Amino acid sequence: MIAAYERRASPLHAARAPVAAAYAIALVSSVLLFEHPLALVALAIAILGAGVLAGAGRSLARAALFAIPFAIAIALINPLVVREGLTVVLRLGELGALGKIDVTAEALVFGAILGLRALLVMLAGGALLAATVDADEVLQRFRRISAHSALTAALAVRLVPVLGRDARRLADARRCRPNAAARPGPTERLQIVRAVATGALDRALDVAATLEVRGYATPAAVRGARRLREPWSRHDLAFAASALGLVALALGARLSGVATFEAYPRTLAPVGAAEIVLALALVIVALLPFADRRGVQR
Amino acid sequence: MSGRSRLLGLLCLAAAVLGGCGAGDAPSSGVGLTATRDFGGRTLIELERAKVSGSDTVMRMLDRNATVAKRFGGGFVQDINGVAGGRSGGRPVDWFFYVNGVESEKGAASIDVHGGDRVWWDHHDWGVTPHIPAVVGSYPEPFLHGRDGRRLPVRVECADPRAGPCARVAEELIERGVPAGRSSLSRSPADETLRVLVGPWKRLRGRDLEADNLDSGPRASGVFARFDAAGTKLVVLDERGRPARTLGAGSGLVAATRAEQRQPVWYVTGTDGAGAAAAARAFDESVLADRFALAISGDLPVRVPLVSGRKP
């Protein structure tokens, strides 16, 4: 399910779109830079906290419904395909092409960590980004760099929900037919996808013709791109600083050897004062910009 | 079903599940672990009793005793204690392992270690062949503990069962606690018997598939030495399969090879009777240790293959 952007009265929504996007991307980058469970738990708190404080809790919950099974699948598959780890907890013997399968505690732990990371990436990079970043504003600003790319991206972003609505209408129409089942089977799903794909090509031709008629092909349209020059608000500055702070913390921890994690052959995840301070710092740096709620009704 | 019998059933189920779980007990006899470079030329790890747990595979045991980097989901060893596979001097090099002196068809993550096993990892050039089916450097294995935790029958087959070399080899095995039968050369080898063939090469060649492989060279047999057509000269090859040294009369060879689906065959042989006798004298743990095969010239051991730039 694609979370839709909706302007809400929150500090994150009050920040300009590229800054909000950078904030979400910084959260994703931090998740990808860490394997230490404590750091990941801190980032999970930060991402969920940011979602709730930005009024996007429901979007995150909806995304989690789809992401959690995916994360569980990763957590379960890892111990079956990885031949690492010293602590055998379950011996499954020879399983055909997979060979000898010994499930180890280390592979289970790392599978859980990989699953958690996938979940957090989907929440921060998918739901939070989509719910708090105005794609139109990003594209409008991006137009200054490359008008053609911005136009392509804008059309793609616009066409995805249009095609989604097409698919729903086709599915509704299918259900209206006599003897139709409540839910489409695999064959009927394929028919709908084929119809939507064909429709997408037709729409693409229509859009191209319309753009040509409106003069988008002429250089004047490119030159006429409006430049947005707004001073940076306190929310812009706060979230930009937060994004930089998150990346700096993650890179600093990696370079200084704090929150190191070794998955194999034995799970090593040292938890000391440095790791605890880092975890607290990640949460504080990520959520501090939400403390200032002045001017959130932009 | 009453609550009590339900509880009993649950306990039985838990016991059954837990029976297949956990690390298990360590093997009763020690498991040896050796890691070498260049066909056993340089020792990196030598452990008489390596750290091992009951459910360990060859890979897990290596993990317990060395710093290992792996690839392909942990199924392939890339690096042991900083010595990595890949290319060296334009030649392909990688880590290979032998359990009780026998190459396995399966990966290290799929083979269990058993009490008394000797696991040998060697980092070597595989440009000539990636398959060396059997080596002699783990002696007295595989005679003592066999393969896959199962001892195998052993037979010493001799060109002349009454000759000294035959008795020497058979007695050496019996002293080690290996009940070895002695017979003249057989043309109907049992697939499940470990055989030691003793005698001059002229008498042994052409009698079975393994001997044909040895005559065909290292690609077929994994042995980097071959006798000339007359069987009077022994050519020791280097790691690239090139002749490195030619040994004349009185030279011996102790080597092992294996044909598919059969147990290894060991050759204690030579260019003549004196060569076979020299090979029989070298049939000893201290002489054979960490060698893929061994040639004897003037009662002095010559490493096989003779790796370029290394002493014999």
XYZ file of C-alpha atoms in Angstrom:
610
model
C 0.000 0.000 0.000
C 1.434 3.393 -1.020
C 1.275 6.005 1.759
C 0.053 9.350 0.429
C 1.450 12.719 1.427
C -0.896 14.858 3.465
C 0.129 18.202 4.934
C -0.184 17.979 8.694
C 0.572 20.361 11.517
C 3.941 18.915 12.449
C 7.505 20.273 12.518
C 8.575 17.731 9.886
C 5.809 18.808 7.507
C 6.733 22.417 8.180
C 10.268 21.812 6.948
C 10.916 22.196 3.246
C 10.515 18.957 1.305
C 14.176 18.330 0.419
C 15.110 18.724 4.083
C 12.362 16.336 5.171
C 13.545 13.888 2.513
C 17.148 14.259 3.704
C 15.977 13.552 7.263
C 14.256 10.313 6.191
C 17.252 9.325 4.070
C 19.578 9.998 7.028
C 17.481 7.618 9.129
C 17.711 4.967 6.399
C 21.466 5.491 6.040
C 21.939 5.146 9.785
C 19.968 1.890 9.775
C 22.165 0.567 6.971
C 25.367 1.601 8.749
C 24.563 -0.235 11.971
C 24.227 -3.924 12.784
C 24.467 -3.553 16.548
C 21.064 -4.444 18.077
C 21.126 -1.557 20.573
C 21.740 1.001 17.845
C 18.996 -0.548 15.713
C 16.538 -0.478 18.604
C 17.415 3.192 19.145
C 16.802 3.884 15.461
C 13.518 1.964 15.605
C 12.423 4.219 18.473
C 13.568 7.236 16.473
C 11.691 6.199 13.320
C 8.484 5.268 15.117
C 8.736 8.403 17.270
C 9.260 10.570 14.191
C 6.265 8.941 12.516
C 3.998 9.481 15.505
C 5.212 13.043 16.181
C 4.727 13.881 12.493
C 1.156 12.566 12.623
C 2.052 9.697 10.285
C 1.632 6.913 12.823
C -1.197 5.299 10.882
C 0.800 5.362 7.657
C 3.675 3.655 9.444
C 1.316 1.096 10.981
C -0.168 0.302 7.563
C 3.306 -0.046 6.065
C 4.336 -2.252 8.962
C 1.508 -4.664 8.132
C 3.228 -5.346 4.811
C 6.804 -4.996 6.021
C 6.641 -7.260 9.073
C 5.936 -10.503 7.126
C 8.786 -9.591 4.792
C 11.095 -9.005 7.759
C 10.030 -12.303 9.331
C 10.732 -14.100 6.048
C 14.263 -12.666 6.003
C 14.774 -13.680 9.634
C 13.646 -17.248 8.883
C 15.460 -17.712 5.585
C 18.860 -16.530 6.827
C 19.507 -19.452 9.201
C 18.519 -21.912 6.473
C 20.856 -20.589 3.792
C 23.828 -19.485 5.851
C 26.448 -22.062 6.906
C 27.938 -19.884 9.613
C 27.890 -19.811 13.387
C 29.190 -22.181 16.027
C 26.199 -22.768 18.286
C 23.937 -25.348 16.693
C 20.390 -25.158 18.020
C 18.640 -27.370 15.514
C 19.841 -30.048 13.153
C 17.612 -30.531 10.137
C 19.891 -33.018 8.367
C 20.242 -33.226 4.607
C 17.581 -31.196 2.809
C 17.906 -31.976 -0.903
C 19.707 -29.307 -2.865
C 20.225 -27.209 0.269
C 22.561 -29.866 1.642
C 23.145 -30.311 5.346
C 21.241 -27.748 7.380
C 22.348 -26.915 10.891
C 20.453 -23.951 12.319
C 22.805 -21.935 14.486
C 21.993 -19.373 17.155
C 24.308 -16.896 15.421
C 22.459 -17.235 12.110
C 19.123 -16.800 13.910
C 20.347 -13.647 15.647
C 21.767 -12.175 12.459
C 18.610 -13.137 10.563
C 16.576 -11.215 13.147
C 18.897 -8.234 12.761
C 18.627 -8.341 8.961
C 14.845 -8.557 9.286
C 14.752 -5.603 11.673
C 16.943 -3.572 9.345
C 14.691 -4.369 6.383
C 11.648 -3.377 8.424
C 13.203 -0.086 9.494
C 14.360 0.737 5.973
C 10.842 0.134 4.665
C 9.301 2.256 7.417
C 11.756 5.157 7.165
C 12.484 5.043 3.458
C 8.955 4.151 2.421
C 6.157 5.124 4.757
C 7.774 8.043 6.618
C 9.239 9.520 3.439
C 5.996 9.201 1.498
C 3.825 10.550 4.331
C 5.973 13.540 5.243
C 7.665 14.646 2.036
C 5.729 16.592 -0.556
C 6.848 14.968 -3.804
C 5.575 17.897 -5.855
C 7.720 20.322 -3.915
C 10.774 18.108 -4.288
C 10.207 17.870 -8.013
C 9.595 21.592 -8.295
C 12.938 22.269 -6.646
C 14.654 19.536 -8.597
C 13.429 21.177 -11.821
C 16.147 23.785 -11.410
C 18.756 21.091 -11.835
C 17.196 19.119 -14.672
C 13.836 20.077 -16.080
C 13.473 16.956 -18.199
C 14.299 14.596 -15.345
C 11.939 16.465 -13.044
C 9.155 16.236 -15.615
C 9.742 12.504 -16.095
C 9.769 11.899 -12.357
C 6.639 14.060 -11.856
C 4.769 12.123 -14.524
C 5.876 8.791 -13.111
C 4.819 9.827 -9.595
C 1.460 11.015 -10.901
C 0.857 7.976 -13.077
C 1.390 5.361 -10.369
C -1.763 6.299 -8.372
C -3.692 6.752 -11.644
C -2.791 3.222 -12.712
C -3.671 1.987 -9.215
C -7.111 3.539 -9.548
C -7.450 1.980 -13.032
C -6.710 -1.430 -11.531
C -9.299 -0.942 -8.791
C -11.927 0.107 -11.318
C -11.189 -2.919 -13.476
C -11.387 -5.192 -10.434
C -14.733 -3.603 -9.459
C -16.008 -4.135 -12.982
C -14.926 -7.775 -12.834
C -16.806 -8.292 -9.592
C -19.997 -6.916 -11.220
C -19.998 -9.734 -13.735
C -22.342 -12.643 -13.012
C -20.763 -15.632 -11.195
C -17.667 -13.599 -10.282
C -15.849 -14.548 -7.102
C -15.400 -11.962 -4.356
C -11.627 -11.963 -4.869
C -9.906 -12.359 -8.238
C -7.942 -15.559 -8.829
C -4.431 -15.676 -10.349
C -5.720 -15.755 -13.933
C -8.087 -12.862 -13.357
C -5.341 -10.875 -11.615
C -3.130 -11.409 -14.644
C -5.927 -10.196 -16.934
C -6.303 -7.045 -14.832
C -2.539 -6.403 -14.825
C -2.453 -6.880 -18.594
C -5.343 -4.467 -19.066
C -3.703 -1.883 -16.787
C -0.332 -2.253 -18.542
C -1.991 -1.759 -21.923
C -3.837 1.249 -20.524
C -0.556 2.685 -19.234
C 0.886 2.702 -22.745
C -2.210 4.463 -24.078
C -1.987 7.016 -21.291
C 1.713 7.576 -21.946
C 0.955 8.426 -25.590
C -1.845 10.788 -24.515
C 0.427 12.505 -21.989
C 3.203 12.890 -24.566
C 0.780 14.451 -27.059
C -0.623 16.807 -24.411
C 2.838 17.923 -23.314
C 3.831 18.615 -26.892
C 0.689 20.672 -27.470
C 1.442 22.658 -24.299
C 4.901 23.494 -25.557
C 6.967 21.450 -23.123
C 9.288 20.493 -25.944
C 10.371 24.088 -26.531
C 13.459 25.439 -24.764
C 11.447 28.433 -23.462
C 9.532 26.165 -21.127
C 12.779 24.987 -19.658
C 14.168 28.480 -19.237
C 10.950 29.638 -17.633
C 11.364 27.365 -14.611
C 10.393 29.321 -11.537
C 13.056 29.637 -8.922
C 12.009 29.264 -5.332
C 13.985 31.407 -2.970
C 12.707 31.116 0.551
C 14.746 31.757 3.671
C 15.430 28.671 5.759
C 12.935 28.276 8.587
C 13.819 27.047 12.081
C 12.327 23.674 11.109
C 14.464 23.493 7.981
C 17.542 24.171 10.041
C 16.536 21.790 12.841
C 15.833 18.823 10.576
C 18.857 19.497 8.371
C 21.011 19.547 11.500
C 19.310 16.402 12.733
C 19.965 14.624 9.418
C 23.617 15.651 9.474
C 23.853 14.681 13.136
C 22.464 11.209 12.476
C 24.884 10.552 9.638
C 27.770 11.986 11.670
C 26.892 9.769 14.631
C 26.660 6.687 12.440
C 29.903 7.384 10.589
C 31.672 8.465 13.778
C 30.610 5.286 15.560
C 31.813 3.182 12.643
C 35.169 4.924 12.421
C 35.769 4.906 16.171
C 34.704 1.284 16.607
C 31.681 2.000 18.798
C 28.687 -0.345 18.438
C 30.665 -2.865 16.429
C 28.902 -6.109 15.687
C 30.275 -9.462 14.670
C 27.711 -11.948 13.446
C 29.950 -14.995 12.860
C 31.418 -17.293 13.981
C 30.135 -16.059 17.360
C 27.728 -13.205 17.907
C 29.668 -10.343 19.441
C 27.726 -7.196 20.288
C 29.526 -5.378 23.095
C 27.272 -3.171 25.194
C 29.167 -0.593 27.191
C 28.822 3.027 28.144
C 29.783 4.158 24.634
C 27.027 2.065 23.024
C 24.407 3.281 25.502
C 25.421 6.922 24.976
C 25.322 6.389 21.222
C 21.831 4.862 21.373
C 20.532 7.748 23.478
C 22.222 10.257 21.181
C 20.585 8.697 18.110
C 17.124 8.966 19.654
C 17.677 12.509 20.921
C 19.233 13.801 17.697
C 16.419 12.250 15.633
C 13.547 13.477 17.780
C 14.809 16.816 19.111
C 13.586 18.840 16.096
C 10.026 17.812 16.971
C 10.269 19.693 20.283
C 9.826 23.041 18.580
C 6.232 23.232 17.385
C 6.162 26.949 16.658
C 4.968 27.773 13.160
C 3.976 24.245 12.229
C 0.743 25.498 10.614
C 2.512 26.730 7.494
C -6.902 -37.192 26.984
C -6.291 -36.258 30.599
C -4.187 -33.269 31.610
C -1.501 -35.561 32.950
C -1.115 -37.600 29.770
C -1.166 -34.368 27.759
C 1.715 -33.092 29.893
C 3.549 -36.378 29.409
C 3.025 -36.133 25.652
C 4.389 -32.585 25.640
C 7.433 -33.678 27.614
C 8.052 -36.520 25.130
C 7.757 -34.079 22.218
C 10.138 -31.639 23.890
C 12.616 -34.433 24.512
C 12.376 -35.545 20.883
C 12.934 -32.011 19.588
C 15.733 -31.258 22.007
C 17.373 -34.522 21.050
C 18.174 -32.986 17.694
C 19.228 -29.695 19.209
C 22.200 -28.275 20.958
C 25.870 -28.571 20.470
C 26.057 -32.183 21.650
C 29.045 -33.820 23.309
C 32.540 -33.455 21.984
C 33.970 -36.533 20.204
C 35.635 -38.931 22.652
C 38.972 -39.047 20.759
C 40.782 -35.892 19.776
C 40.327 -34.407 16.348
C 43.461 -33.150 14.633
C 43.531 -29.978 12.601
C 46.313 -28.952 10.270
C 46.516 -26.003 7.914
C 49.411 -25.737 5.483
C 50.473 -23.928 2.339
C 51.973 -25.162 -0.925
C 51.002 -28.822 -0.762
C 51.990 -29.154 2.872
C 55.250 -27.229 2.426
C 54.624 -24.682 5.169
C 52.605 -25.323 8.322
C 50.241 -22.601 9.530
C 48.202 -24.509 12.119
C 49.032 -27.802 13.801
C 46.627 -28.922 16.511
C 46.666 -32.476 17.847
C 43.427 -31.886 19.729
C 41.503 -29.072 18.120
C 38.551 -27.415 19.846
C 35.511 -29.300 18.677
C 31.921 -29.809 19.673
C 29.834 -32.906 19.089
C 27.761 -31.493 16.261
C 30.627 -29.801 14.464
C 31.100 -29.922 10.763
C 34.554 -29.544 9.242
C 33.737 -25.884 8.602
C 32.514 -25.181 12.111
C 35.528 -26.869 13.610
C 37.794 -24.665 11.491
C 35.825 -21.630 12.665
C 36.463 -22.621 16.274
C 40.201 -22.921 15.813
C 41.203 -20.280 13.264
C 40.273 -16.886 11.897
C 38.299 -17.693 8.795
C 36.742 -15.581 6.069
C 34.093 -17.293 3.991
C 32.062 -16.720 0.871
C 28.839 -17.975 -0.652
C 26.824 -17.972 2.555
C 29.579 -19.558 4.588
C 29.993 -22.602 2.360
C 33.391 -21.768 0.874
C 36.589 -20.859 2.707
C 38.240 -17.796 1.279
C 40.844 -17.017 3.903
C 42.413 -18.794 6.878
C 44.527 -16.755 9.277
C 45.116 -14.140 6.604
C 46.069 -16.524 3.774
C 43.494 -15.941 1.056
C 42.423 -17.814 -2.029
C 42.258 -16.175 -5.432
C 45.250 -15.731 -7.729
C 48.908 -15.717 -6.862
C 51.546 -15.014 -9.502
C 48.855 -15.402 -12.150
C 48.007 -18.907 -10.892
C 44.750 -19.949 -9.225
C 45.189 -20.771 -5.535
C 42.581 -21.780 -2.991
C 41.983 -23.694 0.184
C 41.268 -27.427 -0.084
C 40.578 -29.867 2.707
C 41.087 -33.552 3.334
C 39.486 -35.575 6.095
C 41.656 -38.513 7.032
C 43.615 -37.943 3.863
C 40.638 -38.181 1.534
C 39.099 -35.414 -0.538
C 35.378 -35.077 -0.053
C 32.668 -34.790 -2.672
C 30.732 -32.486 -0.346
C 31.524 -29.080 1.085
C 33.139 -28.555 4.474
C 29.828 -27.274 5.876
C 28.202 -30.618 5.068
C 30.674 -33.034 6.630
C 30.575 -33.978 10.302
C 33.806 -34.525 12.176
C 34.186 -37.722 14.179
C 36.469 -38.700 17.007
C 40.008 -39.426 15.801
C 39.565 -37.660 12.470
C 42.420 -35.660 11.040
C 41.313 -32.618 9.101
C 43.892 -31.062 6.843
C 43.423 -27.757 5.038
C 45.963 -26.855 2.390
C 46.299 -23.681 0.339
C 47.725 -24.560 -3.047
C 47.906 -23.938 -6.762
C 45.109 -25.781 -8.552
C 46.031 -24.833 -12.081
C 46.864 -28.437 -12.972
C 43.937 -30.010 -11.160
C 41.442 -28.944 -8.523
C 40.960 -32.600 -7.553
C 43.505 -34.474 -5.529
C 41.404 -37.412 -4.381
C 43.722 -38.754 -1.653
C 46.910 -37.776 0.143
C 49.320 -39.666 2.391
C 50.100 -36.878 4.879
C 47.412 -37.828 7.411
C 48.836 -41.329 7.991
C 47.848 -43.478 9.958
C 44.549 -42.205 8.601
C 42.403 -43.316 6.871
C 43.446 -46.799 8.074
C 42.782 -46.111 11.744
C 39.451 -44.258 11.733
C 38.245 -44.764 8.175
C 35.807 -42.373 6.570
C 32.616 -40.719 7.824
C 33.181 -42.170 11.297
C 33.295 -45.733 9.968
C 36.369 -47.934 9.970
C 37.105 -49.773 6.752
C 38.691 -53.158 6.097
C 42.356 -52.879 5.144
C 44.277 -55.213 2.863
C 47.963 -55.125 1.993
C 48.418 -56.543 -1.495
C 51.960 -57.346 -2.487
C 53.767 -58.290 -5.666
C 55.665 -60.723 -3.457
C 53.857 -61.354 -0.151
C 56.949 -62.963 1.328
C 59.231 -60.071 0.511
C 60.518 -57.673 3.162
C 58.652 -54.531 2.019
C 55.311 -56.340 2.208
C 55.961 -57.551 5.753
C 57.284 -54.120 6.758
C 54.110 -52.334 5.604
C 51.739 -54.917 7.086
C 53.550 -54.932 10.438
C 53.594 -51.139 10.567
C 49.809 -51.106 10.155
C 49.275 -53.868 12.709
C 51.476 -52.003 15.219
C 49.173 -49.038 14.783
C 46.205 -51.186 15.695
C 44.982 -51.648 12.135
C 43.953 -55.249 11.449
C 45.376 -55.529 7.956
C 45.059 -58.641 5.843
C 47.950 -59.574 3.560
C 47.613 -61.118 0.104
C 49.115 -61.221 -3.342
C 47.941 -58.701 -5.940
C 44.255 -59.018 -6.700
C 42.417 -58.187 -9.880
C 39.030 -57.923 -8.222
C 39.332 -55.065 -5.751
C 36.483 -54.680 -3.294
C 35.133 -51.138 -3.461
C 34.832 -50.808 0.304
C 38.347 -51.992 1.181
C 41.307 -49.729 1.750
C 44.156 -51.293 -0.192
C 47.882 -50.800 0.109
C 49.694 -52.092 -2.946
C 53.362 -52.928 -2.389
C 55.940 -53.803 -5.025
C 57.910 -52.464 -7.987
C 55.783 -50.320 -10.294
C 56.324 -52.693 -13.221
C 54.374 -55.318 -11.247
C 51.599 -52.971 -10.127
C 50.853 -50.938 -13.238
C 47.901 -51.764 -15.466
C 46.206 -53.904 -12.842
C 43.416 -51.521 -11.884
C 41.829 -48.169 -12.580
C 43.828 -46.374 -9.897
C 47.142 -47.565 -11.365
C 46.027 -46.420 -14.813
C 45.184 -43.015 -13.321
C 48.629 -42.772 -11.753
C 50.216 -43.504 -15.118
C 47.958 -40.848 -16.726
C 49.381 -38.076 -14.544
C 48.213 -35.634 -11.884
C 45.014 -34.598 -13.676
C 43.707 -38.145 -13.358
C 45.304 -39.304 -10.121
C 46.155 -36.121 -8.191
C 49.705 -37.513 -7.783
C 52.413 -35.189 -9.093
C 54.814 -37.972 -10.020
C 54.857 -40.599 -12.724
C 56.989 -43.495 -13.835
C 58.435 -43.682 -17.324
C 57.200 -46.231 -19.814
C 59.716 -48.848 -18.658
C 58.979 -48.150 -15.015
C 62.649 -47.655 -14.291
C 62.595 -43.895 -13.757
C 60.386 -41.801 -11.528
C 59.661 -38.233 -12.650
C 58.678 -35.865 -9.864
C 56.564 -32.966 -11.124
C 56.267 -29.436 -9.797
C 53.006 -27.707 -8.860
C 52.445 -26.758 -12.505
C 52.778 -30.353 -13.648
C 56.231 -29.820 -15.199
C 59.019 -32.372 -14.641
C 61.126 -31.076 -11.770
C 63.389 -34.027 -11.014
C 63.981 -37.457 -12.494
C 64.921 -40.217 -10.078
C 66.693 -43.358 -11.265
C 67.105 -46.894 -9.994
C 66.401 -47.524 -6.310
C 63.847 -44.722 -6.081
C 60.570 -45.198 -4.276
C 57.154 -43.618 -4.139
C 54.448 -43.560 -1.491
C 51.273 -42.109 -2.938
C 47.519 -42.436 -2.638
C 44.757 -41.976 -5.145
C 41.153 -42.888 -5.517
C 38.788 -43.754 -8.315
C 35.201 -42.567 -8.106
C 32.890 -44.466 -5.763
C 35.841 -46.504 -4.418
C 37.990 -46.273 -1.367
C 41.537 -44.904 -1.621
C 44.374 -47.067 -2.816
C 47.882 -46.491 -1.500
C 50.969 -47.364 -3.493
C 54.220 -48.268 -1.780
C 56.241 -48.761 -4.880
C 59.433 -47.977 -6.706
C 61.460 -48.232 -9.844
C 62.618 -51.691 -8.732
C 62.701 -53.948 -5.676
C 65.155 -51.645 -3.922
C 62.894 -48.667 -4.629
C 59.863 -50.487 -3.234
C 61.912 -51.382 -0.153
C 62.914 -47.722 0.275
C 59.252 -46.733 -0.010
C 58.293 -49.344 2.583
C 60.893 -47.894 4.984
C 59.320 -44.451 4.474
C 55.887 -45.839 5.328
C 55.957 -44.121 8.696
C 53.920 -41.342 10.310
C 56.854 -39.032 10.958
C 58.112 -39.296 7.380
C 54.751 -39.000 5.660
C 53.338 -36.192 7.833
C 51.860 -33.281 5.859
C 52.905 -34.639 2.474
C 50.608 -35.098 -0.477
C 52.872 -37.895 -1.719
C 56.482 -38.799 -1.152
C 59.289 -39.889 -3.408
C 62.460 -41.447 -2.003
C 65.833 -41.066 -3.606
C 68.881 -42.535 -1.896
C 66.769 -43.030 1.218
C 66.116 -39.271 1.329
C 62.557 -37.953 1.040
C 61.575 -35.820 -1.946
C 58.407 -33.758 -1.622
C 55.726 -34.461 -4.248
C 54.902 -32.132 -5.923
C 58.264 -30.448 -5.814
C 57.059 -26.868 -5.399
C 59.274 -24.343 -7.207
C 61.677 -22.568 -4.891
C 61.217 -25.010 -2.013
C 63.583 -27.574 -0.584
C 62.637 -31.224 -1.168
